[in-house]
Amino acid sequence: MKISELFYSIQGEGKRAGMPSFFIRTNYCNLRCMFKSGNLCDTSYTSWHPDDDKNLGETSIESISDKYREFLCKDIVITGGEPTMYADELLLLCKKLKKVNKDSFITIETNGTFIGEFINYTDLISLSPKLKSSVPFDTPQKKMHDKSRINLKVLRKYNSLYKAGKLNIQWKFVFTSGEDIKEIKSLQSEIRFKNENVFLMPEGVSEKDLKKTRPETVKACLENNYNYTDRLHILIWGNKRGV
Ligand code: SF4
């Protein structure tokens, strides 16, 4: 699997925020997020710049699980980039990690554009569909990103598995303005996911950014009965690798 980094930190976002976790960050993404603030994706070294020489590169499932053995924490977070681009390898990886620790809690963080058999070996799918506010206007990637960012068929599939009791899910949206709420509501009327699983997260890659966007995000949560999540790792360490 193409890996960017492996590290031990705390989960900074969503339902499992604060949990000590082993992070497996895959390299490459099928999208290219850029926000109105001018911020790129906070892991642009996996999406815009996957050739960054600090990325680990091709890494065997055995090496990844050996690294996990050093920590053996309950929570394992497989994130990216976009990990579900490697659906077949992801299945093998999740199976292996469950063998190493059957009590582990595996979260997969995905933009929700792909699905695969790996879902049968995970404990939480953290879906983060990318809204119009993430489109990199004025770049050559604009068209590709806008066309690919929402895959309704895949999102419906995730939600139907949740409804059937086969999957634990959270919907985590980056919040930039009221326009995002309109789009979330529209997705919600198409897919019918529950408010109790929706988290709004302020857009930002620094403490200063988050301070600016947090009040509006909290207001939108209260007005729409959604949950709020901060970005603890950014508040603690800033936008750095390996945290
Ligand atoms: S989907 Fe995630 S990893 Fe990919 S470009 Fe957007 S924020 Fe970055």
PDB file of C-alpha atoms and ligand atoms in Angstrom:
ATOM      1  CA  MET A   1       0.000   0.000   0.000  1.00  0.00           C
ATOM      2  CA  LYS A   2       1.180   3.519  -0.685  1.00  0.00           C
ATOM      3  CA  ILE A   3       1.640   5.066   2.734  1.00  0.00           C
ATOM      4  CA  SER A   4       2.355   8.655   3.709  1.00  0.00           C
ATOM      5  CA  GLU A   5       2.973   8.195   7.435  1.00  0.00           C
ATOM      6  CA  LEU A   6       2.406   5.926  10.453  1.00  0.00           C
ATOM      7  CA  PHE A   7       2.189   7.493  13.894  1.00  0.00           C
ATOM      8  CA  TYR A   8       0.694   7.371  17.375  1.00  0.00           C
ATOM      9  CA  SER A   9      -1.361  10.368  18.502  1.00  0.00           C
ATOM     10  CA  ILE A  10      -4.832  11.247  19.734  1.00  0.00           C
ATOM     11  CA  GLN A  11      -7.854  11.336  17.484  1.00  0.00           C
ATOM     12  CA  GLY A  12      -8.586  15.040  17.040  1.00  0.00           C
ATOM     13  CA  GLU A  13     -12.048  14.949  15.464  1.00  0.00           C
ATOM     14  CA  GLY A  14     -15.515  13.418  15.693  1.00  0.00           C
ATOM     15  CA  LYS A  15     -17.058  10.707  17.880  1.00  0.00           C
ATOM     16  CA  ARG A  16     -13.706   9.258  19.000  1.00  0.00           C
ATOM     17  CA  ALA A  17     -11.971  12.589  19.695  1.00  0.00           C
ATOM     18  CA  GLY A  18      -9.419  12.284  22.466  1.00  0.00           C
ATOM     19  CA  MET A  19      -8.775   8.545  22.034  1.00  0.00           C
ATOM     20  CA  PRO A  20      -5.121   7.468  21.824  1.00  0.00           C
ATOM     21  CA  SER A  21      -4.870   6.089  18.305  1.00  0.00           C
ATOM     22  CA  PHE A  22      -2.471   4.520  15.830  1.00  0.00           C
ATOM     23  CA  PHE A  23      -2.761   6.419  12.535  1.00  0.00           C
ATOM     24  CA  ILE A  24      -2.185   4.847   9.151  1.00  0.00           C
ATOM     25  CA  ARG A  25      -2.171   7.615   6.575  1.00  0.00           C
ATOM     26  CA  THR A  26      -2.319   6.397   2.985  1.00  0.00           C
ATOM     27  CA  ASN A  27      -0.845   8.495   0.205  1.00  0.00           C
ATOM     28  CA  TYR A  28      -2.745   9.899  -2.824  1.00  0.00           C
ATOM     29  CA  CYS A  29      -6.293  11.180  -3.101  1.00  0.00           C
ATOM     30  CA  ASN A  30      -8.810  11.287  -5.952  1.00  0.00           C
ATOM     31  CA  LEU A  31      -9.820  14.854  -4.969  1.00  0.00           C
ATOM     32  CA  ARG A  32      -8.004  18.171  -4.554  1.00  0.00           C
ATOM     33  CA  CYS A  33      -9.657  20.283  -1.878  1.00  0.00           C
ATOM     34  CA  MET A  34      -9.039  24.001  -1.632  1.00  0.00           C
ATOM     35  CA  PHE A  35     -11.181  26.334   0.465  1.00  0.00           C
ATOM     36  CA  LYS A  36     -12.239  29.963  -0.005  1.00  0.00           C
ATOM     37  CA  SER A  37      -9.831  30.948   2.783  1.00  0.00           C
ATOM     38  CA  GLY A  38      -7.056  29.867   0.412  1.00  0.00           C
ATOM     39  CA  ASN A  39      -6.239  26.837   2.577  1.00  0.00           C
ATOM     40  CA  LEU A  40      -5.454  23.637   0.748  1.00  0.00           C
ATOM     41  CA  CYS A  41      -6.404  20.247   2.147  1.00  0.00           C
ATOM     42  CA  ASP A  42      -4.630  19.926   5.532  1.00  0.00           C
ATOM     43  CA  THR A  43      -2.733  16.893   4.281  1.00  0.00           C
ATOM     44  CA  SER A  44      -1.823  18.362   0.904  1.00  0.00           C
ATOM     45  CA  TYR A  45       1.331  16.196   0.978  1.00  0.00           C
ATOM     46  CA  THR A  46      -0.999  13.259   0.157  1.00  0.00           C
ATOM     47  CA  SER A  47      -3.252  14.968  -2.386  1.00  0.00           C
ATOM     48  CA  TRP A  48      -1.736  18.001  -4.117  1.00  0.00           C
ATOM     49  CA  HIS A  49       1.871  16.912  -3.476  1.00  0.00           C
ATOM     50  CA  PRO A  50       1.965  13.120  -3.061  1.00  0.00           C
ATOM     51  CA  ASP A  51       5.562  13.049  -4.331  1.00  0.00           C
ATOM     52  CA  ASP A  52       6.722  14.790  -1.144  1.00  0.00           C
ATOM     53  CA  ASP A  53       9.872  12.890  -0.185  1.00  0.00           C
ATOM     54  CA  LYS A  54       8.806  12.571   3.456  1.00  0.00           C
ATOM     55  CA  ASN A  55       6.005  10.177   2.417  1.00  0.00           C
ATOM     56  CA  LEU A  56       6.929   6.581   3.234  1.00  0.00           C
ATOM     57  CA  GLY A  57       5.932   5.079  -0.127  1.00  0.00           C
ATOM     58  CA  GLU A  58       5.048   1.439  -0.805  1.00  0.00           C
ATOM     59  CA  THR A  59       4.785  -0.292   2.577  1.00  0.00           C
ATOM     60  CA  SER A  60       3.811  -3.899   3.246  1.00  0.00           C
ATOM     61  CA  ILE A  61       0.844  -4.839   5.410  1.00  0.00           C
ATOM     62  CA  GLU A  62       3.319  -6.768   7.583  1.00  0.00           C
ATOM     63  CA  SER A  63       5.407  -3.624   8.220  1.00  0.00           C
ATOM     64  CA  ILE A  64       2.286  -1.614   9.060  1.00  0.00           C
ATOM     65  CA  SER A  65       1.053  -4.216  11.536  1.00  0.00           C
ATOM     66  CA  ASP A  66       4.565  -4.501  13.068  1.00  0.00           C
ATOM     67  CA  LYS A  67       4.524  -0.766  13.672  1.00  0.00           C
ATOM     68  CA  TYR A  68       1.074  -1.042  15.272  1.00  0.00           C
ATOM     69  CA  ARG A  69       2.395  -3.736  17.633  1.00  0.00           C
ATOM     70  CA  GLU A  70       4.692  -1.077  19.158  1.00  0.00           C
ATOM     71  CA  PHE A  71       1.626   0.735  20.565  1.00  0.00           C
ATOM     72  CA  LEU A  72      -1.244  -1.773  20.615  1.00  0.00           C
ATOM     73  CA  CYS A  73      -3.740   0.967  21.476  1.00  0.00           C
ATOM     74  CA  LYS A  74      -7.399   0.115  20.978  1.00  0.00           C
ATOM     75  CA  ASP A  75      -8.067   2.743  18.319  1.00  0.00           C
ATOM     76  CA  ILE A  76      -6.644   2.469  14.835  1.00  0.00           C
ATOM     77  CA  VAL A  77      -7.439   5.234  12.347  1.00  0.00           C
ATOM     78  CA  ILE A  78      -6.924   4.593   8.662  1.00  0.00           C
ATOM     79  CA  THR A  79      -6.963   7.933   6.927  1.00  0.00           C
ATOM     80  CA  GLY A  80      -5.432   9.715   3.984  1.00  0.00           C
ATOM     81  CA  GLY A  81      -5.237  10.929   1.319  1.00  0.00           C
ATOM     82  CA  GLU A  82      -8.077   8.628   0.401  1.00  0.00           C
ATOM     83  CA  PRO A  83      -7.611   5.114   1.852  1.00  0.00           C
ATOM     84  CA  THR A  84     -10.582   3.579   0.038  1.00  0.00           C
ATOM     85  CA  MET A  85      -8.769   4.022  -3.291  1.00  0.00           C
ATOM     86  CA  TYR A  86      -6.971   0.842  -2.151  1.00  0.00           C
ATOM     87  CA  ALA A  87     -10.142  -1.141  -1.370  1.00  0.00           C
ATOM     88  CA  ASP A  88      -8.637  -4.627  -1.858  1.00  0.00           C
ATOM     89  CA  GLU A  89      -5.475  -3.924   0.134  1.00  0.00           C
ATOM     90  CA  LEU A  90      -7.536  -2.149   2.753  1.00  0.00           C
ATOM     91  CA  LEU A  91      -9.554  -5.319   3.275  1.00  0.00           C
ATOM     92  CA  LEU A  92      -6.349  -7.319   3.832  1.00  0.00           C
ATOM     93  CA  LEU A  93      -4.947  -4.641   6.134  1.00  0.00           C
ATOM     94  CA  CYS A  94      -8.096  -4.495   8.295  1.00  0.00           C
ATOM     95  CA  LYS A  95      -8.201  -8.318   8.516  1.00  0.00           C
ATOM     96  CA  LYS A  96      -4.557  -8.371   9.600  1.00  0.00           C
ATOM     97  CA  LEU A  97      -5.027  -5.641  12.220  1.00  0.00           C
ATOM     98  CA  LYS A  98      -8.014  -7.482  13.683  1.00  0.00           C
ATOM     99  CA  LYS A  99      -5.810 -10.582  13.907  1.00  0.00           C
ATOM    100  CA  VAL A 100      -3.126  -8.632  15.762  1.00  0.00           C
ATOM    101  CA  ASN A 101      -5.710  -7.181  18.165  1.00  0.00           C
ATOM    102  CA  LYS A 102      -9.225  -8.561  17.989  1.00  0.00           C
ATOM    103  CA  ASP A 103     -10.375  -5.841  20.409  1.00  0.00           C
ATOM    104  CA  SER A 104      -9.098  -3.016  18.246  1.00  0.00           C
ATOM    105  CA  PHE A 105     -11.498  -0.297  17.087  1.00  0.00           C
ATOM    106  CA  ILE A 106     -10.825   0.498  13.433  1.00  0.00           C
ATOM    107  CA  THR A 107     -12.018   3.804  11.988  1.00  0.00           C
ATOM    108  CA  ILE A 108     -11.738   4.508   8.293  1.00  0.00           C
ATOM    109  CA  GLU A 109     -11.815   8.177   7.342  1.00  0.00           C
ATOM    110  CA  THR A 110     -13.023   8.620   3.780  1.00  0.00           C
ATOM    111  CA  ASN A 111     -14.430  11.233   1.431  1.00  0.00           C
ATOM    112  CA  GLY A 112     -17.167   8.691   0.617  1.00  0.00           C
ATOM    113  CA  THR A 113     -16.484   8.234  -3.083  1.00  0.00           C
ATOM    114  CA  PHE A 114     -15.612   4.495  -2.882  1.00  0.00           C
ATOM    115  CA  ILE A 115     -16.798   1.480  -0.894  1.00  0.00           C
ATOM    116  CA  GLY A 116     -15.511  -2.092  -0.565  1.00  0.00           C
ATOM    117  CA  GLU A 117     -15.481  -5.285   1.482  1.00  0.00           C
ATOM    118  CA  PHE A 118     -13.237  -3.626   4.064  1.00  0.00           C
ATOM    119  CA  ILE A 119     -16.409  -2.337   5.755  1.00  0.00           C
ATOM    120  CA  ASN A 120     -16.901  -5.807   7.251  1.00  0.00           C
ATOM    121  CA  TYR A 121     -13.731  -5.403   9.333  1.00  0.00           C
ATOM    122  CA  THR A 122     -14.218  -1.832  10.534  1.00  0.00           C
ATOM    123  CA  ASP A 123     -15.897  -0.346  13.599  1.00  0.00           C
ATOM    124  CA  LEU A 124     -16.590   3.170  12.338  1.00  0.00           C
ATOM    125  CA  ILE A 125     -16.792   4.715   8.899  1.00  0.00           C
ATOM    126  CA  SER A 126     -16.117   8.428   9.150  1.00  0.00           C
ATOM    127  CA  LEU A 127     -17.627   9.907   6.003  1.00  0.00           C
ATOM    128  CA  SER A 128     -16.533  13.363   5.006  1.00  0.00           C
ATOM    129  CA  PRO A 129     -18.212  14.209   1.691  1.00  0.00           C
ATOM    130  CA  LYS A 130     -16.656  17.264   0.155  1.00  0.00           C
ATOM    131  CA  LEU A 131     -19.006  20.212  -0.375  1.00  0.00           C
ATOM    132  CA  LYS A 132     -18.918  22.911  -3.040  1.00  0.00           C
ATOM    133  CA  SER A 133     -16.821  25.043  -0.654  1.00  0.00           C
ATOM    134  CA  SER A 134     -13.916  22.625  -1.234  1.00  0.00           C
ATOM    135  CA  VAL A 135     -13.787  23.120  -5.034  1.00  0.00           C
ATOM    136  CA  PRO A 136     -10.394  24.473  -6.173  1.00  0.00           C
ATOM    137  CA  PHE A 137     -11.777  27.258  -8.363  1.00  0.00           C
ATOM    138  CA  ASP A 138      -9.191  28.851 -10.686  1.00  0.00           C
ATOM    139  CA  THR A 139      -7.110  25.680 -10.883  1.00  0.00           C
ATOM    140  CA  PRO A 140      -6.975  23.009 -13.604  1.00  0.00           C
ATOM    141  CA  GLN A 141      -8.296  20.484 -11.034  1.00  0.00           C
ATOM    142  CA  LYS A 142     -11.605  22.318 -10.587  1.00  0.00           C
ATOM    143  CA  LYS A 143     -13.630  20.242 -13.069  1.00  0.00           C
ATOM    144  CA  MET A 144     -12.306  16.871 -11.934  1.00  0.00           C
ATOM    145  CA  HIS A 145     -12.851  17.684  -8.268  1.00  0.00           C
ATOM    146  CA  ASP A 146     -16.371  19.072  -8.703  1.00  0.00           C
ATOM    147  CA  LYS A 147     -17.426  16.095 -10.843  1.00  0.00           C
ATOM    148  CA  SER A 148     -16.049  13.449  -8.469  1.00  0.00           C
ATOM    149  CA  ARG A 149     -16.581  14.874  -4.996  1.00  0.00           C
ATOM    150  CA  ILE A 150     -20.093  13.452  -4.354  1.00  0.00           C
ATOM    151  CA  ASN A 151     -20.920   9.854  -5.244  1.00  0.00           C
ATOM    152  CA  LEU A 152     -24.568   9.518  -4.245  1.00  0.00           C
ATOM    153  CA  LYS A 153     -24.703   5.809  -5.053  1.00  0.00           C
ATOM    154  CA  VAL A 154     -21.826   5.073  -2.680  1.00  0.00           C
ATOM    155  CA  LEU A 155     -23.128   7.385   0.059  1.00  0.00           C
ATOM    156  CA  ARG A 156     -26.567   5.727  -0.163  1.00  0.00           C
ATOM    157  CA  LYS A 157     -24.918   2.307   0.152  1.00  0.00           C
ATOM    158  CA  TYR A 158     -23.042   3.352   3.306  1.00  0.00           C
ATOM    159  CA  ASN A 159     -26.238   4.707   4.813  1.00  0.00           C
ATOM    160  CA  SER A 160     -28.292   1.628   3.942  1.00  0.00           C
ATOM    161  CA  LEU A 161     -25.682  -0.561   5.681  1.00  0.00           C
ATOM    162  CA  TYR A 162     -25.928   1.720   8.703  1.00  0.00           C
ATOM    163  CA  LYS A 163     -29.733   1.423   8.692  1.00  0.00           C
ATOM    164  CA  ALA A 164     -29.422  -2.366   8.483  1.00  0.00           C
ATOM    165  CA  GLY A 165     -27.264  -2.272  11.618  1.00  0.00           C
ATOM    166  CA  LYS A 166     -24.184  -3.458   9.729  1.00  0.00           C
ATOM    167  CA  LEU A 167     -22.107  -0.308  10.036  1.00  0.00           C
ATOM    168  CA  ASN A 168     -21.339   2.443  12.513  1.00  0.00           C
ATOM    169  CA  ILE A 169     -21.105   5.785  10.784  1.00  0.00           C
ATOM    170  CA  GLN A 170     -20.429   9.484  11.307  1.00  0.00           C
ATOM    171  CA  TRP A 171     -20.889  12.274   8.774  1.00  0.00           C
ATOM    172  CA  LYS A 172     -18.250  14.931   9.250  1.00  0.00           C
ATOM    173  CA  PHE A 173     -18.513  18.105   7.202  1.00  0.00           C
ATOM    174  CA  VAL A 174     -16.043  20.961   6.971  1.00  0.00           C
ATOM    175  CA  PHE A 175     -18.022  24.132   7.707  1.00  0.00           C
ATOM    176  CA  THR A 176     -17.207  27.412   5.978  1.00  0.00           C
ATOM    177  CA  SER A 177     -20.571  29.240   5.670  1.00  0.00           C
ATOM    178  CA  GLY A 178     -24.366  28.908   5.556  1.00  0.00           C
ATOM    179  CA  GLU A 179     -24.058  27.678   1.946  1.00  0.00           C
ATOM    180  CA  ASP A 180     -22.605  24.436   3.338  1.00  0.00           C
ATOM    181  CA  ILE A 181     -25.734  23.908   5.448  1.00  0.00           C
ATOM    182  CA  LYS A 182     -27.958  24.173   2.353  1.00  0.00           C
ATOM    183  CA  GLU A 183     -25.874  21.516   0.661  1.00  0.00           C
ATOM    184  CA  ILE A 184     -25.814  19.237   3.728  1.00  0.00           C
ATOM    185  CA  LYS A 185     -29.617  19.515   4.012  1.00  0.00           C
ATOM    186  CA  SER A 186     -30.006  18.680   0.363  1.00  0.00           C
ATOM    187  CA  LEU A 187     -27.778  15.606   0.767  1.00  0.00           C
ATOM    188  CA  GLN A 188     -29.730  14.675   3.859  1.00  0.00           C
ATOM    189  CA  SER A 189     -33.038  14.811   2.007  1.00  0.00           C
ATOM    190  CA  GLU A 190     -31.568  12.547  -0.714  1.00  0.00           C
ATOM    191  CA  ILE A 191     -29.882  10.053   1.605  1.00  0.00           C
ATOM    192  CA  ARG A 192     -31.799  10.422   4.878  1.00  0.00           C
ATOM    193  CA  PHE A 193     -28.907  10.214   7.307  1.00  0.00           C
ATOM    194  CA  LYS A 194     -29.571  11.153  10.916  1.00  0.00           C
ATOM    195  CA  ASN A 195     -28.710  14.447  12.618  1.00  0.00           C
ATOM    196  CA  GLU A 196     -27.285  12.546  15.577  1.00  0.00           C
ATOM    197  CA  ASN A 197     -24.455  11.287  13.342  1.00  0.00           C
ATOM    198  CA  VAL A 198     -23.642  14.651  11.755  1.00  0.00           C
ATOM    199  CA  PHE A 199     -20.616  16.651  12.920  1.00  0.00           C
ATOM    200  CA  LEU A 200     -19.716  20.119  11.689  1.00  0.00           C
ATOM    201  CA  MET A 201     -16.041  20.970  11.908  1.00  0.00           C
ATOM    202  CA  PRO A 202     -14.659  24.494  11.468  1.00  0.00           C
ATOM    203  CA  GLU A 203     -12.479  24.951   8.397  1.00  0.00           C
ATOM    204  CA  GLY A 204      -8.928  25.842   9.268  1.00  0.00           C
ATOM    205  CA  VAL A 205      -5.371  24.612   9.523  1.00  0.00           C
ATOM    206  CA  SER A 206      -4.194  26.832  12.378  1.00  0.00           C
ATOM    207  CA  GLU A 207      -5.399  27.879  15.821  1.00  0.00           C
ATOM    208  CA  LYS A 208      -6.047  31.341  14.372  1.00  0.00           C
ATOM    209  CA  ASP A 209      -8.207  29.954  11.526  1.00  0.00           C
ATOM    210  CA  LEU A 210     -10.217  27.807  13.916  1.00  0.00           C
ATOM    211  CA  LYS A 211     -10.773  30.686  16.305  1.00  0.00           C
ATOM    212  CA  LYS A 212     -12.229  32.654  13.409  1.00  0.00           C
ATOM    213  CA  THR A 213     -14.547  29.947  12.032  1.00  0.00           C
ATOM    214  CA  ARG A 214     -15.549  28.270  15.348  1.00  0.00           C
ATOM    215  CA  PRO A 215     -18.367  30.670  16.466  1.00  0.00           C
ATOM    216  CA  GLU A 216     -20.244  30.390  13.146  1.00  0.00           C
ATOM    217  CA  THR A 217     -19.781  26.626  13.160  1.00  0.00           C
ATOM    218  CA  VAL A 218     -21.176  26.268  16.682  1.00  0.00           C
ATOM    219  CA  LYS A 219     -24.098  28.560  15.757  1.00  0.00           C
ATOM    220  CA  ALA A 220     -24.886  26.388  12.720  1.00  0.00           C
ATOM    221  CA  CYS A 221     -24.765  23.259  14.933  1.00  0.00           C
ATOM    222  CA  LEU A 222     -27.230  24.753  17.414  1.00  0.00           C
ATOM    223  CA  GLU A 223     -29.588  26.031  14.717  1.00  0.00           C
ATOM    224  CA  ASN A 224     -29.651  22.718  12.880  1.00  0.00           C
ATOM    225  CA  ASN A 225     -29.310  20.221  15.721  1.00  0.00           C
ATOM    226  CA  TYR A 226     -25.949  18.888  14.521  1.00  0.00           C
ATOM    227  CA  ASN A 227     -22.928  17.994  16.640  1.00  0.00           C
ATOM    228  CA  TYR A 228     -19.829  20.134  16.818  1.00  0.00           C
ATOM    229  CA  THR A 229     -16.328  18.802  16.561  1.00  0.00           C
ATOM    230  CA  ASP A 230     -13.128  20.753  16.941  1.00  0.00           C
ATOM    231  CA  ARG A 231      -9.736  19.783  15.554  1.00  0.00           C
ATOM    232  CA  LEU A 232      -7.771  18.979  18.706  1.00  0.00           C
ATOM    233  CA  HIS A 233      -4.518  18.022  16.963  1.00  0.00           C
ATOM    234  CA  ILE A 234      -4.410  21.440  15.232  1.00  0.00           C
ATOM    235  CA  LEU A 235      -5.039  23.222  18.541  1.00  0.00           C
ATOM    236  CA  ILE A 236      -2.355  21.219  20.324  1.00  0.00           C
ATOM    237  CA  TRP A 237       0.381  20.900  17.707  1.00  0.00           C
ATOM    238  CA  GLY A 238      -0.576  23.086  14.724  1.00  0.00           C
ATOM    239  CA  ASN A 239      -0.677  21.767  11.170  1.00  0.00           C
ATOM    240  CA  LYS A 240       2.224  19.326  11.406  1.00  0.00           C
ATOM    241  CA  ARG A 241       2.968  15.863  10.165  1.00  0.00           C
ATOM    242  CA  GLY A 242       2.827  12.911  12.530  1.00  0.00           C
ATOM    243  CA  VAL A 243       0.255  14.224  15.020  1.00  0.00           C
TER     244      VAL A 243
HETATM  245  S1  SF4 B   1     -10.644  14.523   0.152  1.00  0.00           S
HETATM  246 FE1  SF4 B   1      -9.439  14.737   2.049  1.00  0.00          FE
HETATM  247  S2  SF4 B   1      -7.351  14.085   1.517  1.00  0.00           S
HETATM  248 FE2  SF4 B   1      -8.468  14.411  -0.402  1.00  0.00          FE
HETATM  249  S3  SF4 B   1      -7.939  16.510  -1.020  1.00  0.00           S
HETATM  250 FE3  SF4 B   1      -9.867  16.610   0.157  1.00  0.00          FE
HETATM  251  S4  SF4 B   1      -9.266  16.962   2.303  1.00  0.00           S
HETATM  252 FE4  SF4 B   1      -7.438  16.276   1.166  1.00  0.00          FE
END
